Amino acid sequence: MIRSNCSAFKIRNSLALSLIALAFLSVLATKSFAQIRLIHTQVFNAPENKPIDIAVRVEGEFSSGDETRVYFRAEGEDTYEFIILESVVDEFRGSIPPFAFSAAKVQYFLSFIQGTDVWTLPVSNPYFQPYEIQLIPAEEPTPIETAPVDTSVVGRLVDEEKFFILSPEDGERLEADEVVIALTLFFEPGEIDLSATRVLLDGRVVEPEISENLVTHTPSALSAGLHRIEVRMFDPDGNAYAPVRWNFQVIRPRTLAAARAPLISGAKGNIYVESKLDRFSGRERENNQLGAQITGETGGIRYGSQVYITSLEDGNFQPRNRFSFWLQAGPAQLYAGDTYPRFSELMLWGRRVRGFEGQLNLKFINFDFVAGQVNRGVEGTTFTRDLLGLRTSFGSGRRFQLGISLMRVRDDSTSISGGNKPKDNVVAGADLLLSLFKNRLRWKSEVAFSLFTDDTSPGALTQERIEELLPDSDIDIDFSRYEDIFIINTSTTPLDPRDATSVAFTTSVQLRAARHALRFKYKRIGAAYNSLANSFLKNNIRGLLVSDRVRLLQNRVYLTLGYESYDDNFKAEDGNPTIALRTFRGGLNVFPGQGMPNFNLNYRSYNRNNSIDAVGTTDNREDNTTKELSANLSYDLFLFNLDHTLSLSYITFDKNDAFEDTRLVASLPLGINNDIQSFSLRTRFQQPLVTTISYANNDNSFL
């Protein structure tokens, strides 16, 4: 719907969604001619350190080979990671891995891939305008009468940076079969006496497994109700630290079957088999799945494995099956199968690599080596893409670390018979991390340089070819002698590295002072910088981010302010103008505690301006501002022996085009207004059943 200079009209779309429907915001797909539409319930809040469930429904014609991904990152990070969502009838589901509350917000967007076509949510500019999830801090410990506090145990407080509660989370409700007590320790050598560490469960001393960095215990039997954990630690002189205490609730006691001895001594795990036959829209689809995971320890060697096999695996697409195996012996770790190495955000950060990874962590000096495939060959579309990387770092990373990384990614031109433009890429980089004043001041910087050949099929430049191309050149080198390392030809960028177009740089400072959490970040990604292992990283962009988060009222209220200023396409070498991107955001988040509703109020203003005022053969002027105000009220309650989550949301979205009155009638609409009201009630039963009742009303105006 388009509005000319003096006319406008509205479309009012009132959607009443039935039971177990997870629809909230209906958004048009980017490829409307293919009749694909993605429907997704935006996630507004999520507890810290817990997986975030994501579901998206696909309307239209699609097949089992199509793929849906959720891309995610902590707010302010440069690059996204992604996971592939599992297909369940016409819906795709998965979970974003846990994030600590120090991230403040998690940003995400969805991508549906069908052949060479891609649809996204949000539809417009998802990289810079993703959905945002506010992380909710853990509850304060709840007093418990059945496990009185031993007031004789006193001592100096343990700094929050010295430990982290892995499980159960404070206030968590779970079945007895699922309880594993785990506390991570970050003490320096000599700060505590491990032999004197004691763990109490409901006031009784238990026998945990204690190592330098981890305290674990699996209770043999637990009754239903509230339970209390207490960990007591002492320094080498016998002086006590104040105990670390937290609570959890058991909703069902341990079953007899779960109490049986494991099949393999020292190991635990699970296995599942699932078979589904889906019928919808006159089509059938069979999906058989086999999954298993196991972890254990024997003779001082820890090991683990995870396998997922599905009948939807298809050699015409990238792998859907997943398998990984790992071993750890002292400072050495070995991974095989699907591994997710992290060298640098600019080079390689969480990308799936099918192959091998080895780590040797000696604290002062550490090594990380990875070799495998980033992509497998698919006839006619994708070459097998091989990766080889090595990272050497100095320092443990807790207070200081200097890393040097080198990586090569190359397409195997012989892996498929029909394809064009196999690529080659070499990236070298360094990163520096400093953490001072008990991690209250944290500085991190990265720099990387890349060489990228867009088409290796002609081969490397020979001396004769250089003389033909540049008869007056004094270059006396035959690049074909080095093509095993890197192929250099006329498609290589940069041929002249002196203008630093293939350099990427980022630096950030995080400061925690009083109740403030300040962050400053600057990045400059050159126009010719490329990392095939992190191809989602946007190049030719520079700018900064400034944000602050203020904690108030015993960490129950959070105020956030942020400003981002970036220049997209700042080199403007391709004939397209530089686009100024300016974003201001503010938020009020209230988490009053257990038994009370959480409230979020967020505002964001986003402006795009390419500084073009005149109209040529085409109207490519761009100066639009998007203002978004969202309010959300969510309430977790335990009623009728069931867990419920009630959510009320309101979003107003207003995108204004500064040139609206002078646009050509045939121009696409650049203005849009949305007002969305929604309600949902999600109920989790003790059986594997979740129901959702939701209602949404969406008023749209296209200008």
XYZ file of C-alpha atoms in Angstrom:
703
model
C 0.000 0.000 0.000
C 1.503 3.315 -1.112
C 0.632 6.848 -0.134
C 1.182 9.713 -2.586
C 1.638 13.363 -1.605
C -1.844 13.925 -0.205
C -3.379 10.530 0.417
C -2.925 7.693 2.869
C -4.813 4.716 3.956
C -4.584 2.154 6.689
C -4.792 -1.561 6.825
C -6.120 -2.900 10.062
C -5.260 -6.518 10.648
C -6.744 -8.062 13.768
C -5.395 -11.515 14.487
C -6.992 -13.797 17.061
C -4.668 -16.737 17.484
C -5.842 -20.043 19.011
C -4.356 -22.446 21.563
C -0.739 -23.524 21.151
C -0.203 -20.865 18.468
C 3.075 -19.040 18.826
C 2.231 -16.142 16.563
C 2.625 -12.528 17.541
C 4.026 -10.423 14.761
C 3.120 -11.174 11.148
C 5.815 -9.795 8.891
C 5.982 -9.876 5.099
C 8.811 -11.958 3.667
C 11.472 -10.259 1.583
C 10.624 -12.485 -1.410
C 6.905 -11.919 -1.603
C 6.622 -13.457 -5.054
C 7.551 -16.860 -3.588
C 4.635 -16.650 -1.103
C 6.850 -17.363 1.898
C 5.894 -15.724 5.170
C 7.645 -16.031 8.530
C 5.662 -15.678 11.754
C 7.530 -15.355 15.018
C 6.749 -14.511 18.628
C 9.367 -11.989 19.623
C 11.160 -12.827 22.878
C 11.410 -9.791 25.171
C 12.883 -11.246 28.384
C 15.049 -14.216 29.310
C 16.811 -15.260 32.527
C 20.580 -14.933 32.560
C 22.594 -18.132 32.055
C 19.644 -20.055 30.626
C 18.939 -21.179 27.052
C 16.482 -18.948 25.181
C 13.814 -20.868 23.256
C 13.119 -19.604 19.732
C 10.304 -20.704 17.418
C 9.295 -19.457 13.967
C 6.446 -20.669 11.768
C 6.800 -20.786 7.991
C 3.792 -20.230 5.746
C 4.143 -21.106 2.081
C 5.757 -23.797 -0.020
C 8.964 -25.201 1.438
C 10.715 -28.555 1.658
C 12.653 -30.552 4.228
C 15.892 -29.346 2.662
C 15.175 -25.694 3.465
C 16.979 -24.237 6.451
C 16.068 -21.756 9.177
C 18.710 -20.108 11.321
C 18.712 -17.809 14.320
C 21.661 -15.402 14.446
C 22.519 -14.006 17.869
C 25.107 -11.946 19.730
C 25.549 -9.965 22.924
C 24.618 -6.324 22.474
C 27.531 -4.319 21.085
C 29.503 -7.271 19.691
C 30.751 -7.124 16.110
C 29.724 -10.518 14.855
C 26.804 -12.904 15.110
C 26.837 -16.611 15.790
C 24.041 -18.830 14.528
C 22.346 -22.147 15.146
C 20.143 -24.136 12.766
C 16.592 -24.562 14.030
C 14.964 -27.992 14.027
C 12.001 -28.516 11.724
C 8.781 -29.604 13.475
C 5.841 -29.743 11.002
C 5.556 -26.135 9.719
C 7.566 -24.698 12.618
C 11.285 -24.430 13.331
C 12.544 -24.539 16.926
C 15.812 -24.197 18.796
C 17.534 -22.480 21.707
C 20.036 -19.645 21.874
C 22.846 -20.685 24.261
C 22.937 -19.091 27.734
C 24.261 -15.549 28.183
C 25.467 -14.018 31.438
C 23.653 -10.888 32.637
C 26.847 -8.884 32.046
C 25.751 -8.899 28.400
C 22.672 -6.784 29.355
C 20.854 -7.689 26.126
C 20.934 -10.401 23.492
C 20.291 -9.351 19.903
C 18.959 -11.838 17.346
C 17.311 -12.205 13.971
C 15.935 -15.083 11.906
C 16.913 -16.247 8.436
C 15.006 -18.727 6.247
C 17.076 -20.130 3.362
C 15.484 -21.745 0.323
C 18.018 -22.487 -2.385
C 19.601 -19.141 -3.208
C 16.715 -17.106 -1.734
C 16.799 -15.748 1.804
C 14.003 -14.324 3.960
C 14.688 -12.596 7.268
C 12.926 -11.346 10.376
C 13.069 -8.447 10.930
C 12.538 -7.922 7.201
C 14.428 -4.640 6.955
C 18.098 -4.366 7.897
C 18.168 -7.191 10.466
C 21.930 -6.854 11.025
C 21.613 -3.333 12.453
C 18.018 -3.529 13.687
C 17.689 -6.995 15.254
C 15.231 -8.093 17.886
C 16.458 -7.552 21.444
C 16.074 -9.697 24.547
C 16.518 -8.138 27.981
C 18.346 -10.518 30.333
C 16.844 -10.907 33.786
C 19.208 -11.206 36.776
C 19.064 -14.234 39.061
C 16.894 -14.054 42.140
C 18.358 -13.228 45.507
C 18.613 -16.259 47.835
C 15.292 -17.096 49.487
C 15.382 -17.757 53.261
C 14.688 -21.359 54.210
C 13.490 -22.533 57.594
C 14.305 -26.214 57.132
C 18.024 -25.528 56.753
C 19.035 -22.984 59.402
C 22.124 -20.882 58.763
C 25.184 -21.780 60.811
C 25.971 -18.323 62.186
C 29.249 -19.578 63.653
C 30.715 -19.694 60.137
C 31.811 -16.155 59.360
C 34.571 -14.641 57.295
C 35.400 -12.055 54.712
C 33.083 -11.912 51.720
C 34.077 -13.727 48.560
C 34.328 -11.367 45.597
C 31.612 -12.171 43.038
C 34.315 -12.485 40.383
C 35.823 -15.451 42.277
C 32.959 -17.896 41.712
C 30.025 -18.645 39.453
C 27.025 -20.862 40.242
C 26.526 -23.306 37.374
C 23.682 -25.421 38.758
C 21.121 -25.509 40.083
C 20.445 -21.817 39.526
C 19.282 -19.900 42.549
C 15.532 -20.444 42.996
C 15.338 -22.971 40.157
C 12.593 -25.611 40.196
C 13.532 -29.010 38.774
C 13.121 -32.729 39.234
C 15.423 -34.598 41.587
C 16.828 -36.618 38.685
C 18.146 -33.391 37.164
C 19.991 -32.011 40.209
C 23.737 -31.623 39.845
C 25.433 -29.180 42.214
C 28.209 -27.295 40.400
C 30.197 -24.212 41.404
C 33.000 -22.779 39.245
C 35.980 -21.233 41.079
C 38.253 -18.474 39.769
C 40.729 -18.190 42.658
C 44.418 -17.652 42.039
C 46.721 -20.489 43.168
C 47.248 -20.246 46.921
C 44.132 -18.188 47.648
C 42.103 -21.117 49.032
C 42.815 -24.460 50.662
C 40.967 -26.974 48.485
C 41.348 -29.742 51.062
C 39.418 -27.655 53.610
C 36.515 -26.815 51.292
C 33.192 -28.196 52.527
C 29.799 -28.535 50.822
C 26.594 -28.742 52.853
C 23.216 -29.779 51.477
C 20.333 -28.897 53.790
C 22.824 -28.510 56.628
C 24.443 -31.923 56.091
C 28.028 -32.339 54.894
C 28.291 -34.182 51.560
C 31.295 -35.559 49.697
C 31.823 -33.464 46.549
C 34.402 -33.688 43.793
C 36.730 -30.714 44.144
C 39.305 -29.493 41.637
C 41.168 -26.237 41.206
C 38.349 -24.723 39.163
C 35.229 -26.756 39.925
C 33.182 -28.102 42.839
C 30.546 -30.709 41.882
C 28.213 -33.110 43.676
C 25.314 -35.288 42.483
C 22.891 -36.070 45.343
C 21.773 -39.688 45.576
C 18.242 -38.915 46.796
C 16.240 -35.725 47.280
C 12.719 -35.204 48.553
C 10.263 -32.788 46.997
C 10.466 -29.248 48.392
C 12.989 -26.500 49.029
C 16.703 -27.305 49.505
C 19.705 -25.217 50.486
C 23.321 -25.439 49.296
C 26.232 -24.001 51.259
C 29.885 -24.004 50.170
C 32.502 -23.130 52.817
C 36.024 -22.143 51.787
C 39.190 -21.232 53.690
C 42.515 -19.659 52.806
C 45.803 -21.595 53.426
C 46.077 -20.013 56.910
C 42.698 -21.407 57.958
C 40.827 -18.103 57.755
C 37.239 -18.570 56.599
C 35.522 -16.907 53.704
C 31.837 -16.112 54.078
C 29.882 -19.149 52.795
C 28.380 -19.150 49.308
C 24.704 -20.048 49.689
C 21.806 -20.566 47.310
C 18.492 -22.463 47.125
C 16.585 -24.641 44.705
C 13.268 -26.483 44.714
C 12.602 -30.120 43.812
C 9.175 -30.570 42.245
C 9.380 -34.387 42.024
C 11.602 -36.790 43.980
C 14.146 -39.139 42.394
C 12.639 -42.196 40.746
C 13.893 -45.720 41.320
C 14.930 -46.076 37.677
C 17.072 -42.954 37.859
C 18.866 -44.242 40.938
C 20.268 -47.287 39.178
C 23.982 -47.602 38.572
C 25.277 -46.378 35.201
C 26.014 -48.873 32.439
C 29.553 -47.505 32.120
C 31.431 -46.773 35.331
C 32.272 -43.098 35.673
C 30.046 -42.079 32.763
C 26.589 -40.608 32.396
C 24.472 -39.584 29.441
C 21.287 -40.177 27.533
C 20.049 -41.454 24.208
C 16.802 -40.827 22.381
C 15.093 -42.015 19.203
C 12.232 -40.161 17.577
C 10.189 -40.836 14.449
C 7.671 -38.398 12.991
C 5.434 -38.404 9.945
C 4.042 -34.944 9.216
C 1.086 -34.352 6.925
C 0.105 -30.813 6.017
C -1.063 -28.926 2.931
C -1.404 -32.220 1.063
C 2.227 -33.158 1.614
C 3.967 -35.754 3.755
C 7.356 -35.493 5.392
C 9.090 -38.157 7.464
C 11.653 -37.100 10.040
C 13.499 -39.796 11.992
C 16.019 -38.662 14.607
C 18.637 -40.336 16.743
C 20.500 -38.451 19.434
C 22.890 -39.290 22.233
C 25.340 -37.626 24.561
C 27.748 -39.002 27.130
C 30.333 -37.559 29.508
C 32.668 -39.316 31.894
C 36.075 -39.582 33.477
C 38.527 -42.423 33.869
C 42.124 -42.452 34.944
C 42.276 -38.673 35.100
C 41.044 -38.325 31.510
C 37.697 -36.639 30.901
C 35.767 -37.448 27.753
C 32.480 -36.744 26.073
C 30.491 -37.231 22.911
C 27.380 -35.794 21.336
C 25.593 -37.171 18.266
C 22.510 -36.010 16.391
C 21.382 -37.849 13.238
C 18.287 -36.989 11.223
C 16.693 -38.468 8.114
C 16.507 -34.910 6.748
C 20.235 -35.107 6.022
C 20.680 -34.393 2.322
C 23.924 -34.233 0.374
C 22.478 -31.440 -1.764
C 22.615 -29.117 1.219
C 24.968 -28.315 4.064
C 25.118 -30.935 6.860
C 22.206 -31.313 9.228
C 23.706 -34.204 11.176
C 25.948 -33.198 14.077
C 28.571 -35.235 15.911
C 31.451 -34.344 18.207
C 33.909 -36.177 20.459
C 36.346 -34.687 22.954
C 39.081 -35.716 25.373
C 40.758 -33.702 28.116
C 43.905 -34.766 29.937
C 45.415 -32.079 32.119
C 46.161 -29.004 29.999
C 45.525 -30.797 26.690
C 42.166 -31.051 24.922
C 41.279 -32.739 21.646
C 38.055 -32.313 19.679
C 36.893 -34.287 16.643
C 33.814 -33.920 14.489
C 31.877 -30.651 14.684
C 33.893 -28.116 16.640
C 33.376 -24.396 17.176
C 36.785 -22.702 17.600
C 37.166 -19.118 18.807
C 40.284 -17.298 17.636
C 39.142 -13.716 17.189
C 35.863 -11.946 16.497
C 37.406 -10.530 13.330
C 38.682 -13.893 12.056
C 36.976 -16.970 13.482
C 34.415 -16.880 16.279
C 32.154 -19.860 16.885
C 31.869 -20.985 13.239
C 31.172 -24.691 12.854
C 34.194 -26.568 11.511
C 33.962 -30.286 10.769
C 37.390 -31.714 11.465
C 39.842 -31.602 14.363
C 40.785 -29.068 17.002
C 43.557 -29.388 19.567
C 44.261 -27.116 22.522
C 47.197 -26.967 24.887
C 46.648 -24.515 27.735
C 49.763 -23.954 29.817
C 48.530 -20.584 31.158
C 51.685 -18.689 30.272
C 51.614 -19.975 26.700
C 48.716 -21.665 24.937
C 48.176 -23.229 21.527
C 45.000 -23.816 19.523
C 45.068 -25.665 16.205
C 42.087 -26.401 13.955
C 41.756 -28.142 10.590
C 38.564 -29.092 8.792
C 35.728 -28.080 6.503
C 33.656 -24.917 6.842
C 31.392 -25.954 3.950
C 31.016 -29.280 2.217
C 30.805 -29.493 -1.548
C 27.359 -29.304 -3.128
C 27.311 -29.889 -6.867
C 26.579 -26.773 -8.868
C 26.549 -24.343 -5.940
C 29.209 -24.748 -3.251
C 32.823 -25.868 -3.256
C 34.278 -27.762 -0.334
C 35.775 -25.014 1.802
C 38.780 -26.101 3.876
C 40.083 -24.235 6.907
C 43.472 -24.408 8.614
C 44.195 -22.220 11.624
C 46.735 -21.760 14.399
C 46.535 -19.465 17.391
C 49.252 -18.900 19.972
C 48.474 -16.878 23.071
C 50.402 -15.709 26.107
C 48.591 -15.410 29.422
C 45.576 -17.230 30.872
C 43.047 -14.630 29.716
C 41.797 -13.818 33.181
C 43.985 -10.740 33.626
C 46.136 -10.622 30.522
C 46.382 -12.316 27.174
C 48.205 -11.567 23.950
C 47.154 -13.710 21.011
C 48.583 -14.157 17.531
C 46.469 -15.992 14.952
C 46.993 -17.186 11.412
C 44.307 -18.772 9.263
C 43.842 -19.961 5.701
C 40.485 -20.767 4.093
C 40.447 -22.176 0.560
C 37.819 -23.606 -1.753
C 38.745 -26.973 -3.239
C 38.188 -26.328 -6.961
C 38.185 -30.083 -7.660
C 35.463 -30.921 -5.121
C 32.585 -30.351 -7.577
C 32.396 -30.465 -11.349
C 30.018 -27.545 -11.832
C 30.816 -24.328 -10.045
C 32.473 -20.980 -10.555
C 34.789 -18.670 -8.686
C 36.512 -20.830 -6.058
C 38.063 -18.535 -3.460
C 41.202 -18.290 -1.358
C 41.721 -16.340 1.837
C 44.577 -15.781 4.280
C 44.069 -13.799 7.482
C 46.619 -12.863 10.149
C 45.727 -11.090 13.346
C 46.616 -10.205 16.903
C 44.520 -9.466 19.970
C 45.264 -8.054 23.407
C 43.234 -8.353 26.611
C 43.885 -6.548 29.900
C 41.705 -6.984 32.973
C 42.491 -4.804 35.991
C 41.052 -4.000 39.406
C 39.249 -7.330 39.848
C 37.841 -7.197 36.319
C 36.283 -3.785 36.867
C 38.365 -2.380 34.026
C 38.596 -4.504 30.914
C 40.326 -3.480 27.682
C 40.263 -5.613 24.573
C 41.709 -4.811 21.148
C 41.964 -6.800 17.928
C 43.607 -6.159 14.581
C 43.626 -8.352 11.487
C 44.907 -8.216 7.910
C 43.506 -10.261 5.029
C 44.405 -11.323 1.513
C 41.453 -12.457 -0.567
C 41.334 -13.980 -4.045
C 37.840 -13.938 -5.485
C 38.525 -16.478 -8.250
C 41.371 -19.011 -8.105
C 40.376 -20.870 -11.301
C 42.901 -18.956 -13.527
C 45.660 -20.013 -11.155
C 48.438 -17.864 -9.727
C 50.186 -15.127 -11.651
C 53.389 -16.220 -13.334
C 56.305 -13.955 -14.139
C 55.369 -14.030 -17.823
C 51.762 -13.051 -17.097
C 52.885 -10.117 -14.927
C 55.080 -8.837 -17.763
C 52.119 -9.045 -20.155
C 49.846 -7.138 -17.815
C 52.446 -4.648 -16.570
C 55.186 -4.342 -19.187
C 56.822 -1.422 -17.353
C 56.708 -3.107 -13.957
C 59.874 -4.055 -12.117
C 58.130 -6.884 -10.206
C 60.467 -9.842 -10.310
C 58.504 -12.632 -8.691
C 56.681 -15.735 -9.809
C 53.599 -16.090 -7.581
C 52.875 -19.576 -8.905
C 55.766 -20.850 -6.800
C 53.783 -19.992 -3.653
C 50.285 -21.100 -4.692
C 50.317 -23.920 -2.120
C 50.267 -21.166 0.494
C 48.088 -18.580 -1.252
C 46.965 -18.020 -4.830
C 47.616 -14.468 -6.058
C 46.142 -13.306 -9.346
C 44.270 -10.324 -10.795
C 41.219 -10.991 -8.552
C 43.299 -10.729 -5.367
C 42.593 -7.828 -3.009
C 44.417 -5.824 -2.039
C 47.092 -5.924 -4.705
C 48.546 -2.836 -3.040
C 48.166 -3.144 0.770
C 49.568 0.300 1.534
C 46.173 2.021 1.822
C 45.119 -0.430 4.599
C 41.772 -1.266 2.974
C 42.189 -4.896 4.037
C 42.844 -4.092 7.696
C 40.221 -4.539 10.409
C 40.566 -3.035 13.867
C 38.402 -2.934 16.947
C 38.999 -1.787 20.514
C 36.671 -1.704 23.510
C 36.808 -0.626 27.147
C 34.427 -1.853 29.834
C 34.385 -0.082 33.186
C 32.374 -1.064 36.252
C 32.399 1.794 38.733
C 29.932 2.344 41.573
C 26.617 1.237 40.054
C 27.578 1.977 36.477
C 28.618 -0.421 33.733
C 30.183 1.759 31.044
C 31.257 0.536 27.644
C 33.132 2.225 24.813
C 33.840 0.498 21.526
C 35.358 1.647 18.236
C 35.724 -0.411 15.076
C 37.024 0.109 11.577
C 36.590 -2.728 9.100
C 38.331 -1.968 5.790
C 36.498 -2.167 2.470
C 38.759 -4.990 1.219
C 38.870 -6.955 4.461
C 37.494 -10.485 4.109
C 37.419 -13.503 6.387
C 35.712 -16.498 4.788
C 35.453 -18.088 8.241
C 33.464 -15.080 9.425
C 31.767 -13.992 6.224
C 28.876 -12.456 8.160
C 31.188 -9.725 9.472
C 30.324 -6.515 7.630
C 33.227 -4.671 6.028
C 33.677 -1.060 4.873
C 32.239 0.300 8.116
C 33.645 2.395 10.926
C 32.274 4.066 14.028
C 31.788 3.864 17.772
C 29.405 2.705 20.476
C 28.930 4.237 23.930
C 26.607 2.737 26.530
C 25.928 2.801 30.258
C 23.841 0.593 32.491
C 22.964 1.810 35.984
C 21.874 -0.515 38.796
C 19.398 0.885 41.330
C 17.352 -0.295 44.303
C 19.408 -3.365 45.209
C 19.800 -4.382 41.568
C 16.055 -4.506 40.995
C 15.936 -1.536 38.608
C 18.222 -0.968 35.614
C 18.542 2.155 33.496
C 20.322 1.852 30.160
C 21.488 4.519 27.709
C 23.362 3.932 24.481
C 24.518 5.754 21.367
C 25.971 4.295 18.171
C 27.460 6.213 15.265
C 28.694 4.346 12.179
C 29.585 5.211 8.594
C 28.590 2.395 6.253
C 30.507 2.183 2.963
C 32.840 4.892 4.263
C 35.335 4.394 1.407
C 32.567 4.891 -1.190
C 34.718 3.171 -3.828
C 31.874 1.297 -5.548
C 29.979 4.404 -6.628
C 27.475 4.082 -3.808
C 27.323 6.867 -1.219
C 28.405 6.654 2.389
C 25.458 6.053 4.689
C 25.516 7.568 8.177
C 23.918 5.260 10.753
C 22.976 6.865 14.059
C 21.196 5.051 16.881
C 20.064 6.242 20.299
C 18.542 3.842 22.791
C 17.258 4.000 26.331
C 15.580 1.551 28.644
C 14.004 1.040 32.030
C 13.953 -2.533 33.330
C 12.337 -3.467 36.631
C 12.872 -6.911 38.202
C 11.196 -6.762 41.646
C 11.893 -10.414 42.457
C 10.141 -13.720 42.838
C 6.356 -13.489 42.939
C 6.274 -10.077 41.254
C 5.932 -9.143 37.555
C 8.866 -7.873 35.509
C 8.503 -4.672 33.505
C 10.495 -3.413 30.520
C 10.245 -0.067 28.755
C 12.603 0.507 25.821
C 13.031 3.280 23.268
C 15.181 3.264 20.138
C 15.731 5.863 17.433
C 17.598 4.769 14.302
C 18.535 7.103 11.426
C 19.956 6.354 7.958
C 21.207 9.258 5.850
C 23.270 9.124 2.640
C 23.461 12.954 2.294
C 21.948 12.898 -1.211
C 19.383 15.661 -1.816
C 19.007 15.673 -5.605
C 16.999 13.250 -7.735
C 18.748 11.829 -10.801
C 17.604 9.087 -13.135
C 16.638 7.194 -9.998
C 15.599 8.455 -6.618
C 18.275 7.070 -4.291
C 17.897 9.708 -1.593
C 17.875 8.236 1.874
C 17.107 10.068 5.096
C 14.740 8.068 7.243
C 14.317 7.767 10.989
C 12.816 4.775 12.741
C 11.468 5.289 16.249
C 10.412 2.309 18.295
C 8.819 2.268 21.745
C 8.081 -1.050 23.427
C 6.605 -1.944 26.792
C 6.364 -5.456 28.181
C 4.945 -6.866 31.407
C 5.686 -10.505 32.210
C 4.664 -12.478 35.270
C 5.824 -15.975 36.251
C 3.448 -17.692 38.624
C 3.016 -21.179 40.054
C -0.684 -22.022 40.135
C -2.557 -25.350 40.322
C 0.840 -27.073 40.580
C 1.779 -25.704 37.132
C 4.221 -23.069 35.906
C 2.631 -20.199 33.994
C 4.045 -17.150 32.253
C 1.702 -14.253 31.539
C 2.927 -11.600 29.119
C 1.416 -8.282 27.974
C 3.199 -6.269 25.291
C 2.793 -3.053 23.345
C 5.013 -1.867 20.490
C 4.739 1.271 18.434
C 6.988 1.449 15.400
C 7.232 4.632 13.337
C 9.496 4.982 10.288
C 9.483 8.434 8.699
C 10.934 9.366 5.316
C 12.292 12.931 5.158
C 11.626 13.010 1.404
C 8.140 11.552 1.627
C 6.411 14.539 0.017
C 8.761 14.689 -2.970
C 9.013 11.006 -3.832
C 7.992 9.822 -7.262
C 4.649 8.032 -7.254
C 6.326 4.887 -8.552
C 8.864 4.840 -5.722
C 8.643 2.166 -3.095
C 7.200 3.241 0.282
C 9.897 4.118 2.794
C 7.577 5.069 5.645
C 5.679 2.666 7.870
C 3.770 2.819 11.142
C 2.949 -0.163 13.353
C 1.002 -0.405 16.585
C 1.035 -3.875 18.068
C -0.736 -5.115 21.180
C -0.341 -8.690 22.339
C -1.230 -11.036 25.163
C 0.037 -14.554 25.831
C -0.321 -17.172 28.540
C 2.195 -20.010 28.451
C 1.653 -23.057 30.685
C 4.241 -25.767 31.332
C 2.834 -29.089 32.539
C 4.777 -31.712 34.476
C 4.286 -33.963 31.464
C 6.182 -32.988 28.280
C 3.451 -30.549 27.260
C 3.476 -26.782 26.829
C 0.407 -24.781 25.824
C 0.244 -21.166 24.715
C -2.803 -18.959 24.404
C -2.032 -15.726 22.604
C -3.774 -12.795 20.994
C -2.266 -10.031 18.880
C -3.613 -6.944 17.186
C -1.525 -5.144 14.568
C -2.393 -1.768 13.004
C -0.246 -0.986 9.937
C 0.113 2.198 7.913
C 2.332 2.284 4.810
C 3.333 5.719 3.578
